[in-house]
Coordinates of C-alpha atoms in Angstrom, one line a residue:
Chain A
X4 CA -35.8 -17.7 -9.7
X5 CA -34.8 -20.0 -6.9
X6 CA -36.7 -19.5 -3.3
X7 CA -38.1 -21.3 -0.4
X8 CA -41.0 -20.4 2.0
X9 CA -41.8 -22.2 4.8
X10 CA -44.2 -22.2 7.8
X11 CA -44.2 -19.5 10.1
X12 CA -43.3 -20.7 14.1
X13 CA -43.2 -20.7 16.4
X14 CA -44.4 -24.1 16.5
X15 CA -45.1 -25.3 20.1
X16 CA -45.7 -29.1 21.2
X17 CA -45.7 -31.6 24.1
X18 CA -43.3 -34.5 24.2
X19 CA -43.9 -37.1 22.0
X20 CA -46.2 -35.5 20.0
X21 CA -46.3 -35.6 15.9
X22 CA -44.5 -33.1 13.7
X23 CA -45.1 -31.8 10.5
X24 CA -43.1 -28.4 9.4
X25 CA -43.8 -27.7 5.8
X26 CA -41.5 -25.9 2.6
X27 CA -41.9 -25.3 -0.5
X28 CA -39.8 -24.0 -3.2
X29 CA -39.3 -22.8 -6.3
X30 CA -36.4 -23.2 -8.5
X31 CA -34.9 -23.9 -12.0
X32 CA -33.4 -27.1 -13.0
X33 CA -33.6 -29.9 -10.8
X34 CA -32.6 -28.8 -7.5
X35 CA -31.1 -30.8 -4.3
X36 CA -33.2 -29.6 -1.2
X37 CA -31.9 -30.2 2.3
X38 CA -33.2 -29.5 6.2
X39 CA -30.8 -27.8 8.0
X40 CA -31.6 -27.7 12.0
X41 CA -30.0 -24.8 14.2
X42 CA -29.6 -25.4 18.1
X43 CA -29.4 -21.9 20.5
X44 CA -26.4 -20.2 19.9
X45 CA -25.0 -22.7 17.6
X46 CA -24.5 -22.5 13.8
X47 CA -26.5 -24.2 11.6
X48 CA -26.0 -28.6 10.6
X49 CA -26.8 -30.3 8.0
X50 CA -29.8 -32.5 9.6
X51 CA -31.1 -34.2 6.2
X52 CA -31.1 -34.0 2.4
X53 CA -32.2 -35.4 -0.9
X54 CA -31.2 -34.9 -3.9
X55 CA -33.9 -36.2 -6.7
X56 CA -37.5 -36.3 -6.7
X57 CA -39.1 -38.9 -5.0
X58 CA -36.2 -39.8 -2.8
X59 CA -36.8 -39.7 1.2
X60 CA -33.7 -37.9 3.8
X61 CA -34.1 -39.2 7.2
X62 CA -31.7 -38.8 10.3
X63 CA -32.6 -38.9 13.6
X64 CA -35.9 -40.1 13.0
X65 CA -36.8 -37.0 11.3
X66 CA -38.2 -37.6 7.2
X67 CA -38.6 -35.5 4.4
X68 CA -40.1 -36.2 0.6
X69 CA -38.9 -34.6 -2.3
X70 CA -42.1 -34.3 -3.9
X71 CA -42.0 -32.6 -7.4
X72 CA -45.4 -32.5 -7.9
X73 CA -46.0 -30.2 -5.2
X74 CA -42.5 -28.8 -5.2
X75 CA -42.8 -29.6 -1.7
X76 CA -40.5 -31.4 1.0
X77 CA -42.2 -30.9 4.6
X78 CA -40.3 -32.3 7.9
X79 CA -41.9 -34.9 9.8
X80 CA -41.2 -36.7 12.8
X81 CA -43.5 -39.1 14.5
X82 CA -42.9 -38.5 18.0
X83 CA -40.7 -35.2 19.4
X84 CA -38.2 -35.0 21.9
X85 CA -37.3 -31.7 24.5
X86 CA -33.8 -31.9 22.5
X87 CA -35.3 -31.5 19.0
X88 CA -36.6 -27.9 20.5
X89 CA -34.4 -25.7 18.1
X90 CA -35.2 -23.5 14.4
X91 CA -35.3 -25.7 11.5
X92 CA -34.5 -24.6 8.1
X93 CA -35.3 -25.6 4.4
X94 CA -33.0 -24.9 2.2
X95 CA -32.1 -26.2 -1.6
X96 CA -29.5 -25.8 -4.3
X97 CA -30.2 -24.7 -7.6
X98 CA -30.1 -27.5 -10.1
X99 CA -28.3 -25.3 -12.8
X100 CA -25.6 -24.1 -9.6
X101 CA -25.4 -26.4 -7.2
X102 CA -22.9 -24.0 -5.2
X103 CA -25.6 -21.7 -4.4
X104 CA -27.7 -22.7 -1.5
X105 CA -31.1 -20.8 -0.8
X106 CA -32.7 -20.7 2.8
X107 CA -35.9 -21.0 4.5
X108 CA -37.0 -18.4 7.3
X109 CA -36.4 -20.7 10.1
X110 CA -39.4 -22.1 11.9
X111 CA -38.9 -22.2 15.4
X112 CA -39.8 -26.0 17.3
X113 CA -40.6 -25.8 21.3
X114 CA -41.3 -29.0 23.0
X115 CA -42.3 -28.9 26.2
X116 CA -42.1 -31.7 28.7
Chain B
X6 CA -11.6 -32.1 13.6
X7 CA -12.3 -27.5 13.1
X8 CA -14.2 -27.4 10.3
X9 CA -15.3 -24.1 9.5
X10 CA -13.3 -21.4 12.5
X11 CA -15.0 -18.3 13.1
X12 CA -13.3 -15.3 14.7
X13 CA -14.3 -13.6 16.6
X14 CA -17.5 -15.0 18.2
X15 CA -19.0 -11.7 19.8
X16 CA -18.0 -7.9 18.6
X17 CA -19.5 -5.1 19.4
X18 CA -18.4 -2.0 17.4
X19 CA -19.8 1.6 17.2
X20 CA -20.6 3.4 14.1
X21 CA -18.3 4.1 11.1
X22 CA -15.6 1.7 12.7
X23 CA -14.4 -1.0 10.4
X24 CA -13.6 -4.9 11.5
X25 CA -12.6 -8.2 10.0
X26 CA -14.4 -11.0 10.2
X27 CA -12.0 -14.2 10.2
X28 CA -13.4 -17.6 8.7
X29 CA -10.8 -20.3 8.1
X30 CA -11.5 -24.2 7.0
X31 CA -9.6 -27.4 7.0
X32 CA -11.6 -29.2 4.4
X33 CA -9.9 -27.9 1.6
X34 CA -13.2 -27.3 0.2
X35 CA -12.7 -24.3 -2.8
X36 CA -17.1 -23.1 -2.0
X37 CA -17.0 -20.9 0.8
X38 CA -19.7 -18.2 1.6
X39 CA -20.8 -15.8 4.1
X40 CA -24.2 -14.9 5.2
X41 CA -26.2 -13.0 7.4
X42 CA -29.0 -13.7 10.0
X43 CA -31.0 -11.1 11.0
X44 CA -33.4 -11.8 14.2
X45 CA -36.2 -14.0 13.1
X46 CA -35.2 -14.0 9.9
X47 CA -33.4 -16.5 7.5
X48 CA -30.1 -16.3 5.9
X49 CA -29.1 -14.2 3.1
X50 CA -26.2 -14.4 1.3
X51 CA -23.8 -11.8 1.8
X52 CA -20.7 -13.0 -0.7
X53 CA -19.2 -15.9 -2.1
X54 CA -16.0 -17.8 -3.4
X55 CA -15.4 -20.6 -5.8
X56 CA -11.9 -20.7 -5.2
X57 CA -8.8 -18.4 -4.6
X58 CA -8.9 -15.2 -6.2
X59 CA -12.2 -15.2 -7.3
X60 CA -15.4 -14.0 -5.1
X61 CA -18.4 -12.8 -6.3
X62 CA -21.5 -10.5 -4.7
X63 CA -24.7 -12.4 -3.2
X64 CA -28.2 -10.4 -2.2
X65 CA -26.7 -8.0 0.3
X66 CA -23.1 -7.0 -0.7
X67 CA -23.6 -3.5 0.2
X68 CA -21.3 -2.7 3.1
X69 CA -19.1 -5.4 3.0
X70 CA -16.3 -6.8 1.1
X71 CA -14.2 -9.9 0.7
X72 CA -11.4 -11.9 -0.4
X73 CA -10.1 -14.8 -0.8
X74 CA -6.1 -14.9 -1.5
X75 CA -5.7 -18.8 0.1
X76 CA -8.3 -21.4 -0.3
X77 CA -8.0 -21.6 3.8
X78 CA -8.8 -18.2 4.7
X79 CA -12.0 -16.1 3.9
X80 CA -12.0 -12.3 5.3
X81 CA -15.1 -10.4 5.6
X82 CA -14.7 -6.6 6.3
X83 CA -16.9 -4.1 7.3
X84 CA -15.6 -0.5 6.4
X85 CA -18.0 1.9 8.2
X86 CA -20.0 0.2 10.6
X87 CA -23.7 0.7 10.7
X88 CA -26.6 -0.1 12.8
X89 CA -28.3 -2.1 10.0
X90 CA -25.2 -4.4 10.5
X91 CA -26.0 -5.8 13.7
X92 CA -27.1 -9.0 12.8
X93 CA -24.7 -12.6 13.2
X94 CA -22.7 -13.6 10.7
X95 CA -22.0 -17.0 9.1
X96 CA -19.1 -18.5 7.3
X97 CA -20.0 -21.6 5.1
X98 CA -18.3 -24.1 2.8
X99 CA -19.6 -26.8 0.3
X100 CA -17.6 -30.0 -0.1
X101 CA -19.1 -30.0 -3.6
X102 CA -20.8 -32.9 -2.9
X103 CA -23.6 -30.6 -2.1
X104 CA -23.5 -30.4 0.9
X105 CA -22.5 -27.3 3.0
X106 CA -21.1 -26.4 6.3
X107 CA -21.4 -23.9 8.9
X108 CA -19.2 -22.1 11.2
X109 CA -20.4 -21.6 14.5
X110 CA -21.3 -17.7 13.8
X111 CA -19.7 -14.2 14.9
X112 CA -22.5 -11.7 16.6
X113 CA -22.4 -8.5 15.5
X114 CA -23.5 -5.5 17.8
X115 CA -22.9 -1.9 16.4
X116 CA -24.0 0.7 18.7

């Protein structure tokens, strides 16, 4: 079946510090994966995606990897912000439905100042 | 520039009531979805549509229904309210360029 797991927050970090939050999944097919980021009381947005192994999503300097090998595609970013403080999710589409989306926990991100 | 439109934004209802949950979008996208976030938790998938007149059950139908009789406009009800229904609720839609979008939620209190 199709599923993601990803790390457990809350993740806690100073200002400019580097981040790493890491997902995996499972799934059939070849699926799209995507980072979704959710501010406080806000729904979620679409924050970055990619959509075949090997290919890199970046926006806002945040990056992810699809990396099939590891059927892994961990969040990075190399130096945080207060702002980025919010829940970030994983999530993918199912290469055999793309219309069904399958989420991530959440991780929780606080930066402090 | 609305989007998905979720209505309404707080609720809180006692036990055995019923309530509508209103989601409308503007993309004329024919995916729409709703989930549920419970706290700390992810999202699961409550129910979904892949166009007028047809929806079909996610991972956690029980309690709720749908429907979807304009590709606008996608209802979710709750017949009898119950405490394990507190959680917030989420309308979605997918462009079908795989990439989907999120209303800005509707929290659910039922006392």
């Amino acid at each position: 079946g199709n599923s993601v797991t990803q790390m457990e927050g809350p993740v806690t970090l100073s200002e400019e510090a580097f981040l790493t939050i890491n997902c995996t999944y499972t799934a059939t097919g070849y699926p799209s994966l995507f980072w979704y980021v959710q501010y406080p009381g806000e729904g979620l947005q679409l924050l970055l995606k990619a959509t075949k192994a090997d290919d890199k999503g970046s926006n806002k300097g945040f990056e992810a990897t699809y990396r099939k090998e590891t059927t892994s595609f961990h969040l990075e970013k190399g130096s945080v912000q207060v702002s980025d403080s919010a829940v970030y999710f994983c999530a993918l589409s199912s290469g055999d439905n793309f219309n069904k989306f399958y989420f991530g926990s959440g991780t929780k991100l606080n930066v402090k100042p | 520039n609305a989007g998905v439109t979720q209505t309404p934004k707080f609720r809180i209802l006692k036990i055995g009531q019923s309530m509508t949950l209103q989601c409308t979008q503007d993309m004329n996208h024919n995916y729409m979805y709703w989930y549920r976030q419970d706290p700390g938790m992810g999202l699961k998938l409550i129910y979904y549509s892949v166009g007028a007149g047809i929806t079909d059950k996610g991972e956690v139908p029980n309690g709720y229904n749908v429907s979807r009789s304009t590709t606008e406009d996608f209802p979710l009800r709750l017949e009898l309210a119950a405490p394990s229904q507190t959680s917030v609720y989420f309308c979605a839609s997918n462009d079908r360029r795989n990439t989907i979008y999120f209303g800005e939620g509707s929290w659910l209190t039922v006392v």
